[in-house]
Short mmCIF file of C-alpha atoms in Angstrom, two decimals:
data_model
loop_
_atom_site.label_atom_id
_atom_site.label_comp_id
_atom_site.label_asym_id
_atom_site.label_seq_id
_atom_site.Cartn_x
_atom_site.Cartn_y
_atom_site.Cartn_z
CA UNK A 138 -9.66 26.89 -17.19
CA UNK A 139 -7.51 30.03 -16.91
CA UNK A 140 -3.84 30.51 -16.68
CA UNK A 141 -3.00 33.62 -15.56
CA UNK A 142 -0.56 36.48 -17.00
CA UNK A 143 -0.62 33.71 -20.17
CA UNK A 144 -0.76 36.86 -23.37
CA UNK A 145 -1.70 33.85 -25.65
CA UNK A 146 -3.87 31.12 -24.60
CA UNK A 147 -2.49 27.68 -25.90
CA UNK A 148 -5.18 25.54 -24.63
CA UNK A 149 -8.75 26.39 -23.14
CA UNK A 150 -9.11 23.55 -20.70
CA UNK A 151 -5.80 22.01 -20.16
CA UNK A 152 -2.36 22.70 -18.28
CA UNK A 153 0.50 23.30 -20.20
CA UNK A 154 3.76 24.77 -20.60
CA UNK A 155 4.81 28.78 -21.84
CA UNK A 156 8.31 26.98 -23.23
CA UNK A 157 10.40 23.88 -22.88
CA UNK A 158 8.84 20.08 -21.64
CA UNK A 159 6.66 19.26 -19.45
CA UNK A 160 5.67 15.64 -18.03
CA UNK A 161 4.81 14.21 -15.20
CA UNK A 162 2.22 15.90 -12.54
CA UNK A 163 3.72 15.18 -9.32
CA UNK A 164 3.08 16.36 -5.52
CA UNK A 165 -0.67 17.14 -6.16
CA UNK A 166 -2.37 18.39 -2.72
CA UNK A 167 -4.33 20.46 -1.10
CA UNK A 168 -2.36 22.91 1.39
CA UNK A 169 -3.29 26.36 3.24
CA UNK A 170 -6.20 27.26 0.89
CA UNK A 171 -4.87 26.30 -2.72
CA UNK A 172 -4.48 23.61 -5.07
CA UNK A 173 -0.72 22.47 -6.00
CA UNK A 174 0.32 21.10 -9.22
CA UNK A 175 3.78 20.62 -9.56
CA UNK A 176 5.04 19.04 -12.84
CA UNK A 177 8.13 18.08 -14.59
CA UNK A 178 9.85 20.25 -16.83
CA UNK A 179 12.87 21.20 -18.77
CA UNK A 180 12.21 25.31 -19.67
CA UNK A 181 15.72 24.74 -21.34
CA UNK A 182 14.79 22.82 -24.50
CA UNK A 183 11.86 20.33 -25.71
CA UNK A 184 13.72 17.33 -24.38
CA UNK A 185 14.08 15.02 -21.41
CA UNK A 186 18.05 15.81 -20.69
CA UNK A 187 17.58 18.18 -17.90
CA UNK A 188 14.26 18.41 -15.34
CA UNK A 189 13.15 20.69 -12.19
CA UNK A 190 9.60 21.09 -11.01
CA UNK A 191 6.97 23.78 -12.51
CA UNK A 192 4.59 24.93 -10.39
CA UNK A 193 0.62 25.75 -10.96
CA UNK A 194 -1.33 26.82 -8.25
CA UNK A 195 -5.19 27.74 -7.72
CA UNK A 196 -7.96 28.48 -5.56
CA UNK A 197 -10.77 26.96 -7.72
CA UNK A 198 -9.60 24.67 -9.69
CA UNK A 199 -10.49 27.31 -12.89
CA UNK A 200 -7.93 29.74 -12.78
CA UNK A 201 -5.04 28.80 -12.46
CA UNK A 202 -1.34 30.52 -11.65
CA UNK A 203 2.43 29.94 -12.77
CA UNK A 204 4.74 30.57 -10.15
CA UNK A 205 8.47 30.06 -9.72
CA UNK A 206 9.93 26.90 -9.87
CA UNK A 207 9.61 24.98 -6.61
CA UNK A 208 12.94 22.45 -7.39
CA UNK A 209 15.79 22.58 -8.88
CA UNK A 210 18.68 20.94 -9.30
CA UNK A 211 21.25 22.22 -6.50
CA UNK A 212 22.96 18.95 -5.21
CA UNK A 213 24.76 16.41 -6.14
CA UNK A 214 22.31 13.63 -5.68
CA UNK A 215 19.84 15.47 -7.97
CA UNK A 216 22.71 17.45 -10.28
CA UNK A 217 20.68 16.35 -13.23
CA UNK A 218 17.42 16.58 -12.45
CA UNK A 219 14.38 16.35 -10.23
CA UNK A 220 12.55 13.70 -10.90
CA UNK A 221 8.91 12.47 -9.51
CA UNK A 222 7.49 12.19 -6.28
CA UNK A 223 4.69 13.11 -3.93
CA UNK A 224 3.64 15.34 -1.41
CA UNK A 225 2.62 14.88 2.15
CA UNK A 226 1.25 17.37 4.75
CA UNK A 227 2.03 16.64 8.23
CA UNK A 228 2.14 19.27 11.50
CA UNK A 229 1.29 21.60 9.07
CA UNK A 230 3.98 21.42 6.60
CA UNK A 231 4.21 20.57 3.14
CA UNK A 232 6.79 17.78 2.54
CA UNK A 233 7.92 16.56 -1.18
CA UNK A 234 9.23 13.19 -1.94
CA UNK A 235 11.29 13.23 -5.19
CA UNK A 236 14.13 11.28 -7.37
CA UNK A 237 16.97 12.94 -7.49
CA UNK A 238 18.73 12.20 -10.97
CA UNK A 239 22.65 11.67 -11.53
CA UNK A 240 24.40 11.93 -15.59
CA UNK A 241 27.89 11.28 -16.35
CA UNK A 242 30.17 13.36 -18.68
CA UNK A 243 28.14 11.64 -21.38
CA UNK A 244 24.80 12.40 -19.99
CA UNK A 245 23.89 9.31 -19.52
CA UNK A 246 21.48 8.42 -16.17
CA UNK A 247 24.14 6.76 -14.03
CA UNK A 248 22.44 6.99 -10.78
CA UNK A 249 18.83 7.84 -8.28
CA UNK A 250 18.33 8.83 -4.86
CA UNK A 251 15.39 9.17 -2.67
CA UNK A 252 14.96 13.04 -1.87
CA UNK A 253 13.04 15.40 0.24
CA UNK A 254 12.39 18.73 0.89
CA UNK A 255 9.71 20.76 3.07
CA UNK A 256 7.78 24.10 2.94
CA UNK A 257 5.86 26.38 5.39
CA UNK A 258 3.77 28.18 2.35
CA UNK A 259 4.08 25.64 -0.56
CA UNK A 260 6.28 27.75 -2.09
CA UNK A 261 9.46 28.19 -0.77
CA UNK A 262 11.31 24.80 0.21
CA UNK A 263 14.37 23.71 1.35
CA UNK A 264 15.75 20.07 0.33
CA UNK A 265 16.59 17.76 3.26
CA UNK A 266 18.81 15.66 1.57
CA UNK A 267 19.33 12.03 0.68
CA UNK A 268 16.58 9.65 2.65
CA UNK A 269 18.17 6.33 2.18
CA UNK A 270 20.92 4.10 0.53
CA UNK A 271 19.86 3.03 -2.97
CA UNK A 272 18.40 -0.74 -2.55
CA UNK A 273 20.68 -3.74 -2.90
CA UNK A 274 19.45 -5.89 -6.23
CA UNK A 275 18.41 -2.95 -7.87
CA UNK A 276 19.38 -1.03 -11.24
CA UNK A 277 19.85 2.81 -11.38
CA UNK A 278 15.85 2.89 -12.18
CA UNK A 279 14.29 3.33 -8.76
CA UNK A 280 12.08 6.12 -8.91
CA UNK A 281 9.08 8.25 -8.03
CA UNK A 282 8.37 8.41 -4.33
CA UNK A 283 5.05 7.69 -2.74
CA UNK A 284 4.12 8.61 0.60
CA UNK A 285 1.11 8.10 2.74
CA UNK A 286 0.47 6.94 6.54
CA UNK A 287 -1.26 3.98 7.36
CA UNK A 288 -3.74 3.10 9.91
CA UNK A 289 -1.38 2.29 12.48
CA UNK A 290 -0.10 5.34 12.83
CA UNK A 291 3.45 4.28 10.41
CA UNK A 292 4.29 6.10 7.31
CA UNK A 293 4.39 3.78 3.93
CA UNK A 294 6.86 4.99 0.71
CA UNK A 295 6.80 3.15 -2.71
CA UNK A 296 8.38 3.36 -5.27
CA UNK A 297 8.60 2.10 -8.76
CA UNK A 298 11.63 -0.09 -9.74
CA UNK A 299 14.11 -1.99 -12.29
CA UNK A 300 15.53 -5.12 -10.57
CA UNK A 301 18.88 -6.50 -11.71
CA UNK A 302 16.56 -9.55 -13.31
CA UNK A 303 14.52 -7.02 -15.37
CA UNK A 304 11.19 -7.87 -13.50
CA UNK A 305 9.62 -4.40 -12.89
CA UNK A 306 8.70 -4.00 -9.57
CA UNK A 307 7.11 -1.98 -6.94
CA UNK A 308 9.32 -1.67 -3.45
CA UNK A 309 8.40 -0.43 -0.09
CA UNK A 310 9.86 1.64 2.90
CA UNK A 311 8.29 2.20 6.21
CA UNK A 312 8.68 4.76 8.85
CA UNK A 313 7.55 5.21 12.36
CA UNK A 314 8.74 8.76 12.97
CA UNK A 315 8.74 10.00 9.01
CA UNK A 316 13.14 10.33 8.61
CA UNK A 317 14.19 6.48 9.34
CA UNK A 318 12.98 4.58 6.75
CA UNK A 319 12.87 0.49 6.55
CA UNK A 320 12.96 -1.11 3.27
CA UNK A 321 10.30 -4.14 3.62
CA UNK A 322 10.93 -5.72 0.34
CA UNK A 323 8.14 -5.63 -2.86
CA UNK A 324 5.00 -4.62 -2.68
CA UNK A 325 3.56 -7.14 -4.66
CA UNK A 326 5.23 -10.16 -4.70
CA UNK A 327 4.82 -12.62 -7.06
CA UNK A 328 1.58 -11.32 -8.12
CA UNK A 329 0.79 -9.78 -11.07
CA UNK A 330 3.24 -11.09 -13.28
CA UNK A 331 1.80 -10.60 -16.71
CA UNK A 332 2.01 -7.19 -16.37
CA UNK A 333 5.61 -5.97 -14.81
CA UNK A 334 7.72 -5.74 -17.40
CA UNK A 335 11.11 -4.64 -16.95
CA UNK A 336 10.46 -1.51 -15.36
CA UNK A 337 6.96 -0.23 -13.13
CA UNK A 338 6.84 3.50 -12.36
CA UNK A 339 4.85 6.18 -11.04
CA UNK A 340 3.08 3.72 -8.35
CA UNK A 341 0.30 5.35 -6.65
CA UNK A 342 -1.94 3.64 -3.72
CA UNK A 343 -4.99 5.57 -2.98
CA UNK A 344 -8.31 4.94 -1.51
CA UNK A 345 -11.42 5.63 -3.49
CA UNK A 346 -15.12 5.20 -2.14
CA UNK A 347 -13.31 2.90 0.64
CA UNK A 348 -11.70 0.55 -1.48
CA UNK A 349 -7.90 0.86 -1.87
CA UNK A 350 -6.49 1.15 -5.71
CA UNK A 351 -2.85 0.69 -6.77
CA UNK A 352 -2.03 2.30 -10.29
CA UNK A 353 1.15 2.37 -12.27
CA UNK A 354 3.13 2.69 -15.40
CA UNK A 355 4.42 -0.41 -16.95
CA UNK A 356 7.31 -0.60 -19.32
CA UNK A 357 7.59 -3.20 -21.95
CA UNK A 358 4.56 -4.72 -21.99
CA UNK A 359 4.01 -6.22 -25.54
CA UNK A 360 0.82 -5.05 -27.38
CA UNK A 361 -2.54 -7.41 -27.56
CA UNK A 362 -3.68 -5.95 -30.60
CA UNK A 363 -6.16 -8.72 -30.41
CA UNK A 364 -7.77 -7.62 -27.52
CA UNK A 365 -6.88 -3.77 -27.82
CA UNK A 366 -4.73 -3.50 -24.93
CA UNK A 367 -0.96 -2.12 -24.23
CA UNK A 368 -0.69 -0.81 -27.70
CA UNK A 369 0.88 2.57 -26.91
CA UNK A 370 4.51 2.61 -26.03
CA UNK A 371 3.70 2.28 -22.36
CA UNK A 372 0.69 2.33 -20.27
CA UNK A 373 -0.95 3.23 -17.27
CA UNK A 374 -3.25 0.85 -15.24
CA UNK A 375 -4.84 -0.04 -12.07
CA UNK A 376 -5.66 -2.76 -9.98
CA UNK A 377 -8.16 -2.75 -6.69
CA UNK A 378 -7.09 -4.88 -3.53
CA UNK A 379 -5.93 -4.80 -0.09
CA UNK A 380 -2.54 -3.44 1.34
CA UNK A 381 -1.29 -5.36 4.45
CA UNK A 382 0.14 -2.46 7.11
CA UNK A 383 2.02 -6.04 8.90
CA UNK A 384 3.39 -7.72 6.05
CA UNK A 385 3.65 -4.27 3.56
CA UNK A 386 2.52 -6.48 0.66
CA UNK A 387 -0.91 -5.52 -1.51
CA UNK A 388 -2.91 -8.55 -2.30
CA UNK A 389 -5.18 -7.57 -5.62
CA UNK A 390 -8.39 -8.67 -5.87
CA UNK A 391 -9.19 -7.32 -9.86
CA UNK A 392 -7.34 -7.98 -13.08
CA UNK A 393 -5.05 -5.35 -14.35
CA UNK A 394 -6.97 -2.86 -16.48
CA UNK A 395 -6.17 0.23 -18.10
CA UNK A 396 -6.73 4.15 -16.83
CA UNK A 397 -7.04 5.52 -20.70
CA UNK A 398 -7.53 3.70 -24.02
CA UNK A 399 -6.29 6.58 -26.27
CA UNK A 400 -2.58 7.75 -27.50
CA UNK A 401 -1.68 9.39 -24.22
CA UNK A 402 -1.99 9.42 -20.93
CA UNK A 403 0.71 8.40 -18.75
CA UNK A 404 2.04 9.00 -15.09
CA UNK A 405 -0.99 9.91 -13.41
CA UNK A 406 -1.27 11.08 -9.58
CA UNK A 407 -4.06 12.64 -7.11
CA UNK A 408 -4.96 14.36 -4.90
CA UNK A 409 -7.49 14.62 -1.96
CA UNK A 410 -9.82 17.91 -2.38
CA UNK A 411 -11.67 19.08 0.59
CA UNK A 412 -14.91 18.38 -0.14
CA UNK A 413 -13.93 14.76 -0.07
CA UNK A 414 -13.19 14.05 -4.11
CA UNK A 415 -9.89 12.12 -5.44
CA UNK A 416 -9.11 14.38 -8.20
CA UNK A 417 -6.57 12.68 -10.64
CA UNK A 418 -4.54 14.40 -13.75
CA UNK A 419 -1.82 12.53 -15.98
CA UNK A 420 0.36 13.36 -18.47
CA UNK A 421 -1.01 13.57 -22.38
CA UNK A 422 2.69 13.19 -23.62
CA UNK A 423 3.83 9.20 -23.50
CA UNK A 424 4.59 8.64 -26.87
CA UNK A 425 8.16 7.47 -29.14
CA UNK A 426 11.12 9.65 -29.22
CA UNK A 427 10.74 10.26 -32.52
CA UNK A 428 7.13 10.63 -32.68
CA UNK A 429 7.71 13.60 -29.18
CA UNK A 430 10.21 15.32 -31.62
CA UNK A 431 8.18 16.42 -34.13
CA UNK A 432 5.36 17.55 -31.71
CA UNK A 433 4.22 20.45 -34.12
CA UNK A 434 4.44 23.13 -30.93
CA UNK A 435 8.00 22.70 -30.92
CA UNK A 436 8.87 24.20 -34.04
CA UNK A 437 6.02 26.36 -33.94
CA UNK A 438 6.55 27.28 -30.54
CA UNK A 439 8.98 25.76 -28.75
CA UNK A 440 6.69 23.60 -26.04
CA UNK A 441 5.58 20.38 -26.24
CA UNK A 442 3.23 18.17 -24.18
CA UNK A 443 -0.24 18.93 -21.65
CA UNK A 444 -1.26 17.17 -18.64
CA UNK A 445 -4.67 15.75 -18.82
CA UNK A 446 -8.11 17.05 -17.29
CA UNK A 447 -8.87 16.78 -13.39
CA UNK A 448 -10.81 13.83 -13.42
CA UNK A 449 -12.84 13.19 -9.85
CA UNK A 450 -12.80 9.48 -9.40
CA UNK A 451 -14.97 6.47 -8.04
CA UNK A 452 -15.01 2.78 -8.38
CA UNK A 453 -18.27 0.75 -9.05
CA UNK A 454 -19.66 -2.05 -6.86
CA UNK A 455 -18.00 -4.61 -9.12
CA UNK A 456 -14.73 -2.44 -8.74
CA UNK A 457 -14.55 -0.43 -11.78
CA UNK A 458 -12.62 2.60 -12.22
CA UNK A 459 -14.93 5.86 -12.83
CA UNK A 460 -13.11 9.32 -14.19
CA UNK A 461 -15.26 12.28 -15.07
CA UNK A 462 -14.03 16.06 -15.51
CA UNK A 463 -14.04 17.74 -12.45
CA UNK A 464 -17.53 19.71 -13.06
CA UNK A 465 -16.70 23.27 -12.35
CA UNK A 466 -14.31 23.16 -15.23
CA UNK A 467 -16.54 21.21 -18.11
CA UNK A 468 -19.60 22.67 -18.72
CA UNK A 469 -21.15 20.65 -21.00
CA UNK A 470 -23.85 21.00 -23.40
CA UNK A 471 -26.05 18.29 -24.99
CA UNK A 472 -25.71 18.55 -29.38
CA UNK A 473 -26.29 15.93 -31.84
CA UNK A 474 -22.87 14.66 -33.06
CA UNK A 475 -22.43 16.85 -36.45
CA UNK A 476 -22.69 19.84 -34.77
CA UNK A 477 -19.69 19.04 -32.81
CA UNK A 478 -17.61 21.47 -33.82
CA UNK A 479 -14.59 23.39 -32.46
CA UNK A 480 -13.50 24.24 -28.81
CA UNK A 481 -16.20 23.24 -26.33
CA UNK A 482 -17.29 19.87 -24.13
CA UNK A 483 -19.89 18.06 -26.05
CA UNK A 484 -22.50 15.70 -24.55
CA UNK A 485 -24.00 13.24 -27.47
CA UNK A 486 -27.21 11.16 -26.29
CA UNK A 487 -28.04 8.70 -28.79
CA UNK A 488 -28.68 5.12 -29.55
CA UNK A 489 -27.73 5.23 -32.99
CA UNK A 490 -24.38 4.87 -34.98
CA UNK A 491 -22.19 8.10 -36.26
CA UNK A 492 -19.02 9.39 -36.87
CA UNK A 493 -17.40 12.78 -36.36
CA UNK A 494 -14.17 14.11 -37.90
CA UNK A 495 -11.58 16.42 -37.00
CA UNK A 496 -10.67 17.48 -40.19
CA UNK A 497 -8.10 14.88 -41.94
CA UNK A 498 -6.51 14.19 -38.73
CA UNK A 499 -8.92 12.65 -36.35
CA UNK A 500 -12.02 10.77 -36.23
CA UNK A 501 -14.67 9.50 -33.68
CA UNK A 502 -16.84 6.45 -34.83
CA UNK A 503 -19.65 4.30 -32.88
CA UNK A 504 -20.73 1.53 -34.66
CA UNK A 505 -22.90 -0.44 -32.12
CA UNK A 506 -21.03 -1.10 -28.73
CA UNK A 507 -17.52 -0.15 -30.75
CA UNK A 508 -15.82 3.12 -30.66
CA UNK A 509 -12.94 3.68 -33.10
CA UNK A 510 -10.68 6.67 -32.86
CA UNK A 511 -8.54 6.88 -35.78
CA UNK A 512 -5.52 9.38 -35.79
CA UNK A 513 -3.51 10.40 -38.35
CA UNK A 514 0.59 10.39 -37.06
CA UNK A 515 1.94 13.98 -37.64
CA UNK A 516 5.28 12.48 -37.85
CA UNK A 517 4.49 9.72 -40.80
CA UNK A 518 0.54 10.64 -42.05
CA UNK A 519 0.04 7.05 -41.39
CA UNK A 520 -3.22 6.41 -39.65
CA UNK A 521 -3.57 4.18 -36.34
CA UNK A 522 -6.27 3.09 -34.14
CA UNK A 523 -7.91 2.89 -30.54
CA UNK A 524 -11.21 0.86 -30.07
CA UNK A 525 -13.04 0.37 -27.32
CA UNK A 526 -16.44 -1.51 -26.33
CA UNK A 527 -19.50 -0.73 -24.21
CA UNK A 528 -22.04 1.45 -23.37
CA UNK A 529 -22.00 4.12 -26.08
CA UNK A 530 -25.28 5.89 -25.93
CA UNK A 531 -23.95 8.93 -23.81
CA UNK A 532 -20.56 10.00 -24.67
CA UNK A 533 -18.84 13.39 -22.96
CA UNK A 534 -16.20 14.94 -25.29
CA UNK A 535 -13.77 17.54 -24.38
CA UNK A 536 -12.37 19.26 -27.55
CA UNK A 537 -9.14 21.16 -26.65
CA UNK A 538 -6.89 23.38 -29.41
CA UNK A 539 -4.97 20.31 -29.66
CA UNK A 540 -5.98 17.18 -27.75
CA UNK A 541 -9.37 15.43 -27.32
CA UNK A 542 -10.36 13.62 -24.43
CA UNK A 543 -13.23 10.90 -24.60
CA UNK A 544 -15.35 9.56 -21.53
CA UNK A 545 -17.80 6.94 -22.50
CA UNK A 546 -19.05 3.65 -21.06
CA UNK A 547 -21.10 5.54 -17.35
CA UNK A 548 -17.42 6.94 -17.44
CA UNK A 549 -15.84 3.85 -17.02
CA UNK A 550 -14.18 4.11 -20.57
CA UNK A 551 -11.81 6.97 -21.45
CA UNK A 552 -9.81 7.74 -24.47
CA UNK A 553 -7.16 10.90 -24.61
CA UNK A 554 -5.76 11.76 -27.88
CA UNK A 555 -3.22 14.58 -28.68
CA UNK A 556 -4.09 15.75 -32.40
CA UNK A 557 -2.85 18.62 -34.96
#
């Protein structure tokens, strides 16, 4: 991967920012010849006070361009930010959902509307305002826009939410011309209970290989340490099932399982390519406030935080989520694992145990069916954990300047890890 005009090259296969914060990828798509990745970002300062969208765009998926900030804030339903969303081509325009955020004098988050905009080129857009009241029986935290059209012809919009109970949830609107919009009520009601928390976000209902997936972003799920699960300060999973165009309610048919079972990946969206792939990134950045402020970029050079690889995806017979790098962008090359060594994505084909380190501040070990990263915190040098089980003898890594990401398990297993 190649950013363009970039005089120093911070990372060899990853997106990131030349200053300030970046987070989320939002309104990934396909549109007039180029690929669109617009992110969060606050080019003022390495913190989450203030946010408008970045903009990457390419041709290949390789090399990649910055070009001028697509949002910002201008109104006074987004005066303090734009937050996530989507984007959704339709009579040959691009449209882009997005949160508008509100802070008092303090700068505290005091309220969220439901935004859009629309451009002829990609580039250029011009907001269309507020699409809806904010929901009765709702905190502030209603977020992240969703958009797709159904099979009867209707438009569907989620969103991720805070109830006045604390009960994260996902909500629906529906459309039948695409600027009315119904509220229908919660997208999954009473189901999946033991993993809403108090707040769900970044919902994202896609099809893959025919069957229909719904991911999000739980908040306040307590860690199984047992069982290695939630153990980061939130998480990102997935579900497959069925969404109901009559009732607007998604049944799921799988347990609740997680995207990544590293340090960080958060937030993820996708898009549809041409040739037919969902391509997915996320954001390698979730992590505690005071772990994000001693990111060692910022005081070396005043960025912090990368999205994640493309990752094409597909979902097994027995409904499995599959993420590999998108192939034009990895080329991989078969070693044994000690002569894994700097920069570069790594194939290792064995049946036997091994361990590789990354000098004193990360290590990969198999022991069996068991795969232990172990990362040293650059914010308290005390060491912590991710292990995961399964098929180990062919495991893809992707060494970046300063995150690792770890596919494993016929790519049903993945592991992303920021380290310094």
């Amino acid at each position: 991967m190649l950013v363009k005009n970039d005089t120093i090259s911070r990372e060899e296969f990853h997106l990131y920012p030349t200053q300030g914060l970046l987070n989320d990828p939002n309104g990934l798509v396909y549109f007039k010849g180029k690929y669109h990745v617009f992110f969060q970002w606050n080019p003022k300062a390495c913190n989450h006070k203030y946010k408008e969208w970045g903009h990457f765009v390419s041709k290949d998926l390789i090399i990649w361009e910055r070009v001028e900030t697509a949002l910002k804030p201008s109104l006074a339903e987004d005066a303090a930010g734009i937050y996530s969303g989507t984007a959704f081509v339709k009579d040959d325009r691009l449209y882009v959902f997005y949160t508008g955020n509100v802070r008092d004098e303090a700068g505290h988050s005091v309220a969220s509307h439901q935004m859009w905009a629309v451009s002829d080129d990609g580039f250029n857009f011009t907001k269309l305002g507020q699409l809806f009241p904010h929901p009765e029986g709702f905190t502030k935290d209603v977020r992240d826009p969703m958009v797709w059209q159904g099979q009867n012809g209707h438009f569907f919009m989620i969103l991720g939410a805070r109830p006045d109970n604390n009960i994260g949830d996902i909500i629906v609107y529906e459309s039948t011309d695409f600027e009315n919009w119904q509220f229908r009520g919660s997208l999954i009601t009473g189901e999946l209970a033991e993993v809403r928390g108090y707040m769900l976000e970044c919902p994202d209902l896609i099809e893959v290989d025919g069957k229909q997936v719904l991911m999000f972003s739980p908040q306040g799920l307590a860690p199984d340490k047992i069982n290695h699960r939630y153990e980061n300060i939130h998480n990102t999973g997935y579900v497959v099932g069925h969404f109901d165009e009559k009732t607007a309610h998604f049944t799921p048919e799988t347990p609740f399982a997680e995207v990544d079972h590293g340090f960080e990946f958060y937030a993820p969206q996708t898009l549809n390519a041409p040739d037919g792939r969902r391509i997915m990134w996320g954001w390698a950045g979730m992590m505690t406030p005071e772990r994000e402020s001693k990111v060692p970029t910022i005081s070396e050079e005043n960025w912090v935080h990368v999205l994640s690889l493309p990752r094409v995806l597909h979902v097994t017979d027995d409904n499995k989520l599959i993420q590999a790098p998108i192939a034009e962008l990895v080329q991989q090359k078969s070693v044994k694992p000690e002569d894994v060594s700097g920069v570069g994505a790594y194939a290792l084909h064995t049946h036997a145990d091994w361990t590789i380190n990354f000098g004193d501040d990360l290590t990969l070990s198999r022991q069996e069916n068991r795969l232990t990263m172990m990362r040293k915190q650059w914010e308290s040098d005390q060491y912590e954990s991710r292990e995961v089980t399964g098929n180990l003898d062919e495991v893809l890594l992707v060494v970046d300047k300063d995150i690792i990401e770890v596919y494993t398990d016929n790519d049903q297993l993945t592991l992303t890890a920021r380290y310094f």
